[in-house]
């Protein structure tokens, strides 16, 4: 700040100014958008200007006509700056305009309020420049004098203007006696609790030590009101006054949230009803709190947050004035969804390679999305296919009560049977097909870490082993490769899990990064001990109508782990052109993919792609080397084309790819690639 501005005082106060009573709920603003800034308060004289102006001008006209006595004839007014006075001049003055007598003015002067020459020649020039009709040697009507008085006041530099007529030997001398506004020496701002003090300092800094210009002040006030509008905040300048000593006093009205009321509506009739959801479950999701200045933008985000909970069909917020307190009450209307129900569906197993329809899976599930009215989720599902079968119970609390970090908790119990062909090949020999049975139970905690980042920690127990097609436990496959790491029929593992996820905007083209770590804890001697780290990343770039997506996956395992837990390479979500797991099964792996998609017709897109994957030479380090026994190459690439159809189930993908051996293969998938 310049040296001359060091004396500026910027003071913030917590005084609350009552709001206008003319409040109305959105979509109309809470406050009148074109507030008549209380400029009448700029001086006490401004309060009586409107009436004095017409009376004195009428008297001036009568005295000029009579010309009964020479000397000093006074015409004075302290002109009101209210927009009503400017827009509505006295009607009878207009009606008499045609009949008014014109008076010859020989001289026009600008003087101070005492009739003396002005010390500030720049202000004298401003007043003179405002005159349009009043010129020397011109014949004027009373109305023309009145309009020039308005013009001087509207220049913004003067709080009063009194026209004085002097009858001289050479004719009528018209003198405009003006009183400038005070020089700005400091600022007091009351009620601005969220408006940054630096914003005020920057807005008023250039005016320090200068005569207050009402037009410039009007612009500053508009900028302050604009600051609130841009941020969706209910606030504006409600009063302005110049105090003695050149201190400018601003009063800002900010509508704080007084109370938040939840109102549940019947989804059929729209009438108020009793909700099943606990009020605290909704209120803890809101970023809008009591005592905050209400923000429309923040309110919209709160509505979106409640809708993403999945338990509401419709949500709206209606602000209402809280009496004469200057605050606002918020009424949130909520329409609940049906909380529970059954569903059926289907999918495709990625572990079956013999036959186009053999991988189909049917599913049946019951879900309750609002257990105990706390937005807690209960899911029971059964999936059944030719080989696959999964029974799962999952209970999720999206926000643990009392936690301020938005931590969620998920408890899971699962019994599954999945094909082992990805690692151990197609059915051969006396054992037939190999299936992997797992009984899993665990608990996980997740929470947002920072914007676009979330983290998960959990502990999971797994009891897993292999069975033949008759359901009997087996510990070796047809190539005498072990099917468990412990040598027993089952491997038991207690896993400590950690995961970090960056989701970007959450769509297919936005950046994504996931890193996962699993640590086997050997609590008992026979339990497996290993460390498994994996990561995947994706990045999309738009090039005209086309969209390019690059992805990279990789991982590594240290320690003793079950062979069926090896990283598999090849298939629909890996290297296309190969069967599932046909490239390799390794302790380490990397898979890279590039894909160009382009619109074709409506929901249909075309795609060109190329994939490459490798086990980085780690296939022989997997217990039993199942990849080597089956002649898997350990690395390979594929390329091809396909179509995408966007459906209510998600993207449906049909692709045809060639591998590096020249063999072609169709691939069908549901959803985006991992």
XYZ file of C-alpha atoms in Angstrom:
674
model
C 0.000 0.000 0.000
C 1.235 3.500 -0.814
C 2.520 5.730 1.988
C -0.514 7.999 1.815
C -2.869 5.066 2.395
C -1.390 3.891 5.671
C -4.046 5.691 7.697
C -6.977 3.813 6.192
C -8.969 2.013 8.878
C -10.686 -1.253 8.030
C -12.811 -2.474 10.919
C -14.913 -5.651 11.027
C -17.815 -5.993 13.428
C -20.141 -8.831 14.296
C -23.185 -6.532 14.517
C -26.123 -8.076 12.691
C -28.380 -5.844 10.586
C -32.029 -6.953 10.264
C -32.897 -8.076 6.780
C -35.594 -6.659 4.579
C -39.042 -8.030 5.395
C -39.751 -8.582 1.716
C -38.191 -12.036 1.711
C -39.182 -14.756 -0.705
C -37.887 -18.315 -1.213
C -35.833 -19.291 -4.277
C -35.894 -19.231 -7.220
C -36.231 -15.547 -6.296
C -33.243 -14.103 -4.377
C -33.604 -13.781 -0.638
C -32.822 -10.073 -0.893
C -34.013 -7.524 -3.498
C -31.466 -7.606 -6.285
C -31.669 -3.839 -7.016
C -31.385 -2.547 -3.487
C -31.830 1.234 -3.161
C -28.613 1.822 -1.289
C -29.469 3.944 1.694
C -27.774 6.953 0.235
C -30.361 9.248 1.878
C -28.238 8.811 4.980
C -25.165 10.398 3.436
C -26.120 13.624 5.273
C -29.098 14.701 7.329
C -29.974 17.346 4.730
C -30.647 14.714 2.083
C -33.828 13.649 3.894
C -35.801 16.819 3.039
C -34.427 17.521 -0.416
C -37.300 16.296 -2.507
C -39.870 18.700 -1.035
C -37.579 21.709 -0.715
C -36.425 21.499 -4.310
C -39.835 22.064 -5.885
C -40.934 24.677 -3.331
C -37.810 26.818 -3.736
C -37.724 26.580 -7.522
C -41.391 27.646 -7.649
C -40.605 30.571 -5.357
C -37.622 31.491 -7.550
C -39.861 31.582 -10.640
C -42.461 33.754 -8.964
C -39.844 36.215 -7.763
C -38.268 36.490 -11.219
C -41.642 37.232 -12.820
C -42.561 39.907 -10.321
C -39.094 41.512 -10.366
C -40.407 43.607 -7.536
C -37.048 44.138 -5.913
C -33.450 43.710 -7.010
C -30.940 41.958 -4.889
C -30.427 38.423 -3.733
C -32.980 35.760 -4.688
C -32.230 32.287 -3.308
C -33.069 28.914 -4.783
C -31.805 25.987 -2.656
C -32.154 22.308 -2.263
C -30.432 19.414 -0.756
C -31.163 16.915 -3.487
C -32.212 13.392 -2.526
C -30.223 10.640 -4.217
C -32.997 8.082 -4.029
C -33.831 6.577 -7.385
C -37.513 7.365 -6.880
C -36.815 11.097 -6.661
C -34.640 10.991 -9.780
C -37.176 9.005 -11.800
C -40.273 10.984 -10.737
C -39.804 14.796 -10.803
C -42.829 16.858 -9.705
C -45.596 16.369 -12.232
C -46.956 19.904 -12.095
C -43.508 21.246 -13.015
C -43.760 19.304 -16.303
C -47.324 20.410 -16.916
C -46.344 24.055 -16.593
C -43.157 23.723 -18.644
C -44.711 25.044 -21.838
C -46.174 28.079 -20.081
C -43.079 28.937 -18.011
C -41.444 32.224 -18.768
C -37.837 32.064 -19.835
C -35.413 34.251 -17.900
C -32.226 35.585 -19.458
C -29.151 34.543 -17.471
C -26.108 36.714 -18.046
C -23.575 34.758 -15.972
C -23.239 31.288 -14.424
C -20.835 30.668 -11.515
C -19.889 27.731 -9.276
C -19.266 28.620 -5.613
C -19.046 26.811 -2.277
C -22.001 26.604 0.095
C -21.119 30.026 1.599
C -20.973 31.706 -1.791
C -17.179 31.956 -1.815
C -14.812 30.796 -4.492
C -14.052 27.110 -4.214
C -10.611 26.039 -3.012
C -10.835 22.800 -4.972
C -10.752 23.879 -8.607
C -11.036 20.259 -9.736
C -14.411 19.990 -7.985
C -15.489 23.324 -9.453
C -14.650 21.918 -12.879
C -16.669 18.743 -12.155
C -19.731 20.807 -11.259
C -19.330 23.064 -14.288
C -18.942 20.041 -16.574
C -22.229 18.633 -15.282
C -24.184 21.696 -16.498
C -26.010 21.253 -19.797
C -28.660 23.959 -20.013
C -27.322 26.709 -17.758
C -24.944 28.757 -19.859
C -24.163 32.501 -19.863
C -26.435 34.619 -22.055
C -29.070 31.914 -22.240
C -32.798 32.072 -21.529
C -33.736 29.380 -19.007
C -36.884 27.952 -17.525
C -37.160 26.840 -13.936
C -37.280 23.206 -15.092
C -33.964 23.512 -16.937
C -32.334 24.904 -13.796
C -33.825 22.020 -11.818
C -32.385 19.457 -14.250
C -28.892 20.944 -13.988
C -29.114 20.789 -10.188
C -29.853 17.078 -10.557
C -26.908 16.701 -12.921
C -24.496 18.291 -10.438
C -25.699 15.982 -7.664
C -25.598 12.962 -9.991
C -21.935 13.644 -10.722
C -21.435 11.985 -7.339
C -19.081 14.503 -5.738
C -21.611 16.777 -3.968
C -24.093 16.243 -1.169
C -25.998 19.499 -1.807
C -26.517 22.113 -4.497
C -28.350 25.443 -4.044
C -28.997 27.671 -7.094
C -28.901 31.375 -6.166
C -30.035 34.140 -8.509
C -28.513 37.661 -8.144
C -30.089 40.575 -10.006
C -27.174 42.672 -11.286
C -26.818 45.671 -13.539
C -25.952 43.332 -16.424
C -28.777 40.908 -15.772
C -29.398 37.788 -13.705
C -26.305 36.057 -12.354
C -26.974 32.363 -11.554
C -24.751 30.910 -8.859
C -24.691 27.205 -8.002
C -23.581 26.901 -4.373
C -22.336 23.330 -3.896
C -21.159 21.365 -0.887
C -18.713 18.559 -1.695
C -18.834 15.204 0.056
C -16.249 14.598 2.753
C -12.851 13.158 1.978
C -12.645 9.429 2.606
C -10.472 8.735 5.676
C -11.498 5.272 6.845
C -13.985 2.419 6.702
C -16.173 0.660 9.222
C -17.905 -2.501 7.995
C -20.514 -4.239 10.128
C -22.016 -7.666 9.592
C -19.535 -8.947 6.991
C -18.580 -12.242 8.590
C -17.619 -14.128 5.425
C -16.565 -11.240 3.180
C -12.726 -11.154 3.154
C -11.248 -7.988 4.650
C -8.697 -7.894 1.820
C -11.531 -7.621 -0.692
C -12.788 -4.523 1.126
C -9.299 -3.070 1.390
C -8.694 -3.478 -2.338
C -12.110 -2.023 -3.200
C -11.654 1.185 -1.178
C -7.872 1.660 -1.239
C -7.801 4.013 -4.249
C -10.334 6.360 -2.664
C -8.364 7.203 0.480
C -7.860 10.956 0.914
C -10.204 11.754 -1.983
C -13.676 13.253 -1.960
C -16.229 10.459 -1.788
C -17.869 9.977 -5.171
C -21.328 8.459 -4.828
C -21.203 6.958 -8.319
C -17.909 5.240 -7.536
C -19.307 4.156 -4.176
C -22.265 2.652 -5.998
C -19.869 0.619 -8.169
C -17.978 -0.647 -5.115
C -21.218 -1.685 -3.433
C -22.265 -3.503 -6.601
C -18.923 -5.344 -6.594
C -19.463 -6.391 -2.976
C -22.941 -7.651 -3.808
C -21.474 -9.407 -6.841
C -18.970 -11.205 -4.613
C -21.855 -12.749 -2.696
C -23.808 -13.564 -5.863
C -20.886 -15.336 -7.548
C -20.537 -17.632 -4.550
C -24.251 -18.259 -4.191
C -24.276 -16.603 -0.746
C -27.290 -14.790 0.680
C -25.703 -11.430 1.484
C -25.475 -7.816 0.288
C -24.831 -4.249 1.435
C -27.965 -3.011 3.201
C -26.891 0.481 4.324
C -24.136 3.030 3.763
C -23.436 6.265 5.614
C -20.686 8.879 5.754
C -19.849 9.756 9.350
C -18.086 12.863 10.544
C -14.380 12.882 9.819
C -14.833 11.153 6.450
C -15.432 7.706 7.924
C -17.535 5.524 5.638
C -19.827 3.071 7.440
C -21.089 0.010 5.592
C -23.693 -2.374 6.920
C -23.759 -5.818 5.336
C -26.666 -8.214 5.798
C -25.770 -11.917 5.641
C -28.548 -14.482 5.974
C -27.325 -17.104 8.425
C -28.973 -20.483 8.663
C -31.275 -20.439 11.675
C -32.758 -23.918 11.554
C -32.848 -26.959 9.255
C -36.101 -28.913 9.114
C -36.574 -32.277 7.409
C -39.965 -32.935 5.837
C -40.712 -36.389 4.398
C -43.249 -36.492 1.561
C -45.294 -39.422 0.324
C -43.900 -40.582 -3.028
C -47.409 -40.948 -4.507
C -49.436 -38.065 -3.061
C -46.697 -35.569 -2.190
C -48.277 -35.031 1.230
C -46.159 -34.909 4.435
C -45.619 -38.331 5.981
C -43.476 -40.109 8.557
C -40.047 -41.048 7.224
C -38.169 -44.259 7.910
C -34.767 -42.569 7.820
C -33.399 -41.118 11.041
C -32.958 -37.330 10.873
C -29.372 -37.523 12.114
C -28.525 -39.805 9.177
C -29.496 -37.016 6.775
C -28.158 -34.089 8.807
C -24.665 -35.556 9.144
C -24.370 -35.602 5.348
C -25.010 -31.863 5.035
C -22.155 -29.406 4.736
C -24.640 -26.592 5.433
C -24.802 -26.052 9.196
C -26.680 -23.757 11.554
C -24.960 -20.400 11.963
C -23.375 -20.430 8.497
C -24.266 -17.916 5.798
C -26.539 -19.840 3.470
C -25.052 -20.678 0.071
C -27.127 -21.815 -2.890
C -24.103 -23.647 -4.343
C -23.498 -25.460 -1.074
C -27.197 -26.328 -0.931
C -27.039 -27.905 -4.399
C -24.045 -30.005 -3.362
C -25.941 -31.162 -0.285
C -28.890 -32.230 -2.450
C -26.550 -34.228 -4.704
C -24.907 -35.843 -1.668
C -28.258 -36.985 -0.258
C -29.281 -38.409 -3.638
C -26.038 -40.407 -3.939
C -26.898 -42.171 -0.672
C -29.365 -44.180 -2.770
C -32.228 -44.052 -0.274
C -34.006 -40.949 -1.607
C -36.011 -40.602 -4.790
C -36.180 -36.804 -4.692
C -34.619 -34.058 -2.549
C -35.119 -30.288 -2.531
C -34.203 -27.403 -0.214
C -36.505 -24.409 0.275
C -35.097 -21.344 2.144
C -37.613 -19.305 4.122
C -37.186 -16.124 6.216
C -36.898 -16.820 9.952
C -39.250 -14.060 11.085
C -37.541 -10.711 11.656
C -34.256 -12.212 12.795
C -32.446 -11.588 9.497
C -31.767 -15.322 9.274
C -33.116 -18.071 7.051
C -34.799 -21.376 7.856
C -34.162 -24.301 5.512
C -36.871 -26.860 4.789
C -35.546 -30.029 3.135
C -38.230 -32.041 1.348
C -37.387 -35.755 1.093
C -39.088 -38.521 -0.886
C -37.814 -41.967 0.157
C -37.252 -44.902 -2.165
C -38.581 -48.359 -1.442
C -35.892 -49.570 0.951
C -35.771 -53.314 0.212
C -36.427 -55.773 -2.575
C -35.404 -58.758 -4.648
C -33.573 -58.694 -7.950
C -32.292 -61.129 -10.554
C -29.624 -60.805 -13.199
C -26.759 -62.461 -14.970
C -23.141 -62.180 -16.015
C -20.179 -63.922 -17.594
C -17.398 -65.789 -15.866
C -13.891 -64.938 -17.002
C -12.560 -68.314 -15.939
C -14.294 -70.597 -18.423
C -12.865 -70.905 -21.904
C -14.544 -73.957 -23.477
C -17.733 -72.871 -25.241
C -19.336 -69.490 -25.928
C -22.211 -69.931 -23.452
C -20.576 -72.037 -20.771
C -19.481 -68.947 -18.822
C -22.990 -67.553 -18.279
C -23.947 -66.939 -14.639
C -27.407 -66.325 -13.189
C -27.864 -64.347 -9.993
C -30.552 -63.711 -7.405
C -30.266 -61.155 -4.625
C -32.093 -59.444 -1.794
C -30.984 -55.986 -0.710
C -32.058 -53.517 1.943
C -30.565 -50.082 1.426
C -31.691 -48.388 4.645
C -31.322 -50.802 7.554
C -32.483 -49.287 10.882
C -33.091 -46.006 9.046
C -29.337 -45.288 9.132
C -28.518 -45.700 5.427
C -26.815 -49.002 6.215
C -26.861 -51.598 3.423
C -27.568 -55.321 3.656
C -27.065 -57.514 0.588
C -27.601 -61.257 0.287
C -26.810 -62.699 -3.129
C -26.515 -66.071 -4.828
C -24.789 -66.575 -8.191
C -24.818 -69.860 -10.037
C -23.262 -70.967 -13.316
C -22.021 -74.147 -14.941
C -19.116 -74.246 -12.510
C -19.213 -70.932 -10.650
C -21.242 -70.525 -7.502
C -21.072 -67.683 -4.991
C -23.073 -67.056 -1.840
C -22.351 -63.676 -0.294
C -23.572 -61.673 2.699
C -22.408 -58.069 2.845
C -23.295 -55.468 5.452
C -22.107 -51.869 4.929
C -22.346 -48.777 7.098
C -21.415 -45.881 4.749
C -20.699 -43.550 7.670
C -19.895 -44.865 11.120
C -21.878 -42.853 13.657
C -19.815 -40.301 15.564
C -16.861 -40.379 13.148
C -15.928 -36.985 11.699
C -13.756 -38.463 8.895
C -16.685 -40.076 7.016
C -15.318 -43.574 7.642
C -17.364 -46.463 6.244
C -17.363 -50.067 7.448
C -18.106 -53.209 5.472
C -18.486 -56.739 6.880
C -18.424 -59.611 4.399
C -18.945 -63.387 4.499
C -18.617 -65.348 1.260
C -18.560 -68.952 0.102
C -17.502 -69.322 -3.534
C -16.476 -71.889 -6.108
C -14.664 -70.636 -9.193
C -12.950 -72.411 -12.104
C -9.215 -73.021 -11.765
C -8.650 -73.207 -15.502
C -7.069 -69.761 -15.668
C -3.965 -71.081 -13.899
C -4.307 -74.856 -14.189
C -5.749 -75.252 -17.694
C -8.741 -77.090 -19.156
C -9.992 -80.424 -17.795
C -7.512 -83.253 -18.301
C -6.953 -86.746 -16.980
C -8.910 -88.505 -14.275
C -9.502 -85.410 -12.155
C -11.493 -83.553 -14.797
C -11.922 -79.860 -14.180
C -10.275 -78.090 -11.243
C -12.346 -75.707 -9.157
C -11.146 -73.448 -6.377
C -13.341 -73.270 -3.286
C -12.975 -70.326 -0.916
C -14.623 -69.409 2.358
C -13.867 -65.790 3.138
C -14.800 -63.457 5.980
C -13.499 -59.987 6.709
C -14.072 -56.401 7.722
C -12.886 -53.274 5.892
C -12.813 -49.583 6.747
C -12.722 -46.874 4.069
C -12.545 -43.107 4.201
C -11.754 -40.151 1.932
C -8.144 -39.047 2.387
C -8.189 -35.883 0.314
C -10.154 -34.658 -2.733
C -10.378 -37.488 -5.322
C -8.395 -39.826 -3.039
C -9.799 -42.545 -0.794
C -8.202 -45.256 1.304
C -9.223 -48.687 2.585
C -7.828 -50.838 5.376
C -9.127 -54.252 6.336
C -8.415 -57.710 7.620
C -9.666 -60.831 5.833
C -9.500 -64.537 6.646
C -9.532 -67.000 3.754
C -9.847 -70.791 3.736
C -9.161 -71.975 0.156
C -8.467 -75.252 -1.630
C -8.949 -77.158 -4.895
C -11.565 -79.776 -5.784
C -12.137 -82.055 -8.738
C -15.348 -82.190 -10.746
C -16.814 -84.655 -8.234
C -16.210 -82.256 -5.336
C -13.320 -84.165 -3.775
C -10.343 -82.222 -2.373
C -7.136 -82.546 -4.441
C -3.655 -81.204 -3.815
C -2.063 -81.810 -7.256
C -3.222 -81.335 -10.820
C -2.761 -83.654 -13.805
C 0.822 -82.429 -14.246
C 1.581 -83.166 -10.578
C 1.804 -79.430 -9.910
C 0.759 -78.557 -6.359
C -2.591 -76.843 -5.969
C -1.876 -75.480 -2.489
C 1.151 -73.791 -0.958
C 0.985 -75.649 2.362
C 0.716 -79.130 0.854
C -2.582 -79.620 2.665
C -6.020 -79.812 1.104
C -6.602 -76.168 2.088
C -4.505 -73.047 2.600
C -5.446 -70.752 5.471
C -4.494 -67.085 5.244
C -5.083 -64.037 7.427
C -4.617 -61.001 5.164
C -4.033 -57.416 6.185
C -5.213 -55.296 3.265
C -4.550 -51.678 2.306
C -5.694 -49.798 -0.785
C -5.440 -46.252 -2.134
C -7.657 -45.034 -4.990
C -7.503 -41.870 -7.097
C -10.666 -41.586 -9.177
C -10.404 -38.230 -10.978
C -13.876 -37.346 -12.264
C -14.968 -40.958 -12.086
C -15.727 -41.560 -15.785
C -13.925 -43.872 -18.181
C -11.768 -41.150 -19.709
C -10.637 -39.443 -16.512
C -7.332 -40.316 -14.818
C -7.443 -43.258 -12.429
C -4.820 -44.832 -10.193
C -5.194 -47.719 -7.742
C -2.516 -49.270 -5.561
C -3.219 -52.351 -3.464
C -1.150 -54.136 -0.814
C -1.915 -57.438 0.925
C 0.173 -58.883 3.753
C -0.297 -62.471 4.868
C -0.012 -62.703 8.664
C 1.392 -66.065 9.925
C -0.499 -66.028 13.205
C -0.351 -69.829 13.180
C 2.664 -71.699 11.712
C 0.630 -73.265 8.902
C -0.862 -69.941 7.801
C 0.703 -68.415 4.693
C 3.091 -65.461 4.884
C 3.491 -63.293 1.800
C 3.380 -59.704 0.565
C 1.422 -58.869 -2.570
C 1.523 -55.437 -4.258
C -0.415 -54.506 -7.373
C -1.297 -51.267 -9.147
C -3.221 -50.071 -12.156
C -3.430 -46.703 -13.873
C -5.529 -45.269 -16.678
C -5.517 -41.995 -18.624
C -7.847 -40.783 -21.362
C -7.260 -38.058 -23.942
C -9.764 -36.604 -26.387
C -8.594 -36.050 -29.975
C -11.434 -34.494 -31.923
C -14.403 -36.885 -31.888
C -12.137 -39.811 -30.975
C -11.004 -40.770 -27.494
C -7.697 -42.432 -26.648
C -7.338 -44.446 -23.422
C -4.006 -45.784 -22.184
C -3.823 -48.218 -19.266
C -1.080 -50.014 -17.371
C -1.325 -52.823 -14.811
C 1.355 -54.564 -12.805
C 2.160 -56.401 -9.593
C 4.550 -58.613 -7.627
C 4.347 -61.177 -4.812
C 7.001 -62.008 -2.214
C 6.770 -65.059 0.018
C 4.717 -68.237 0.027
C 1.351 -68.043 -1.739
C -1.167 -70.426 -3.280
C -0.569 -71.194 -6.992
C -4.139 -70.257 -7.902
C -3.428 -66.730 -6.547
C -0.733 -66.082 -9.197
C -1.136 -63.130 -11.542
C -2.771 -64.342 -14.767
C -2.206 -62.795 -18.183
C -4.440 -63.110 -21.251
C -8.155 -62.745 -21.945
C -10.943 -60.199 -22.288
C -9.655 -57.841 -19.590
C -5.964 -58.516 -20.178
C -4.310 -59.391 -23.523
C -7.061 -59.894 -26.087
C -6.509 -62.500 -28.764
C -5.649 -65.112 -26.094
C -7.835 -67.300 -23.923
C -8.156 -66.398 -20.266
C -4.759 -66.866 -18.598
C -3.163 -68.337 -21.765
C -0.206 -65.920 -21.885
C 1.156 -66.738 -18.457
C 0.750 -67.140 -14.692
C 3.459 -65.374 -12.740
C 4.693 -64.059 -9.448
C 5.105 -60.722 -11.268
C 3.318 -59.258 -14.268
C 2.741 -56.174 -16.391
C -0.005 -55.490 -18.937
C -0.260 -52.390 -21.122
C -3.125 -51.437 -23.372
C -3.993 -48.677 -25.835
C -7.449 -48.101 -27.242
C -9.016 -45.577 -29.615
C -12.813 -45.280 -29.542
C -14.986 -43.186 -31.856
C -18.729 -42.597 -32.200
C -20.610 -44.519 -34.874
C -24.367 -44.287 -34.392
C -26.338 -43.314 -31.292
C -25.137 -45.420 -28.337
C -22.786 -47.469 -30.545
C -19.054 -46.782 -30.629
C -16.266 -48.367 -32.599
C -12.856 -49.202 -31.131
C -9.344 -50.150 -32.220
C -7.002 -51.609 -29.621
C -3.661 -53.253 -28.921
C -2.519 -55.085 -25.748
C 0.755 -56.459 -24.448
C 1.454 -58.527 -21.337
C 4.384 -60.318 -19.690
C 5.099 -62.280 -16.511
C 8.588 -60.722 -16.480
C 10.095 -64.195 -16.377
C 8.491 -65.005 -13.040
C 6.366 -67.986 -14.196
C 8.825 -70.656 -12.928
C 8.854 -69.082 -9.434
C 5.159 -69.854 -8.865
C 4.845 -73.017 -6.728
C 4.766 -75.972 -9.152
C 5.339 -73.739 -12.230
C 1.822 -74.355 -13.647
C 2.502 -72.025 -16.589
C 5.644 -73.864 -17.650
C 3.925 -77.257 -17.385
C 1.277 -76.042 -19.816
C 3.658 -74.355 -22.231
C 2.448 -70.806 -21.700
C 4.761 -68.359 -23.464
C 5.026 -65.885 -20.582
C 4.542 -62.861 -22.861
C 2.426 -61.920 -25.843
C 0.428 -59.243 -27.567
C -2.892 -58.881 -29.328
C -4.684 -56.325 -31.486
C -8.074 -55.937 -33.042
C -11.322 -54.007 -33.314
C -14.692 -54.011 -31.638
C -17.913 -52.179 -30.899
C -19.343 -50.744 -27.683
C -23.067 -50.497 -27.006
C -24.076 -48.374 -24.021
C -27.018 -50.024 -22.290
C -28.768 -49.810 -18.889
C -26.484 -52.665 -17.782
C -23.410 -50.647 -18.720
C -21.185 -50.822 -21.813
C -21.515 -54.091 -23.729
C -18.274 -54.957 -25.550
C -17.951 -57.253 -28.544
C -14.389 -57.514 -29.862
C -12.345 -59.600 -32.248
C -8.580 -59.795 -31.738
C -5.550 -61.506 -33.240
C -2.614 -62.597 -31.098
C 1.059 -62.664 -32.041
C 0.674 -66.237 -33.302
C -1.945 -65.165 -35.843
C -4.871 -66.846 -34.075
C -8.127 -64.890 -33.832
C -10.688 -64.878 -31.073
C -13.965 -63.164 -30.138
C -14.277 -61.494 -26.751
C -17.463 -60.372 -25.046
C -17.514 -58.265 -21.907
C -19.813 -56.154 -19.760
C -18.550 -52.856 -18.364
C -15.315 -50.969 -18.918
C -11.968 -52.737 -18.755
C -10.233 -52.577 -15.406
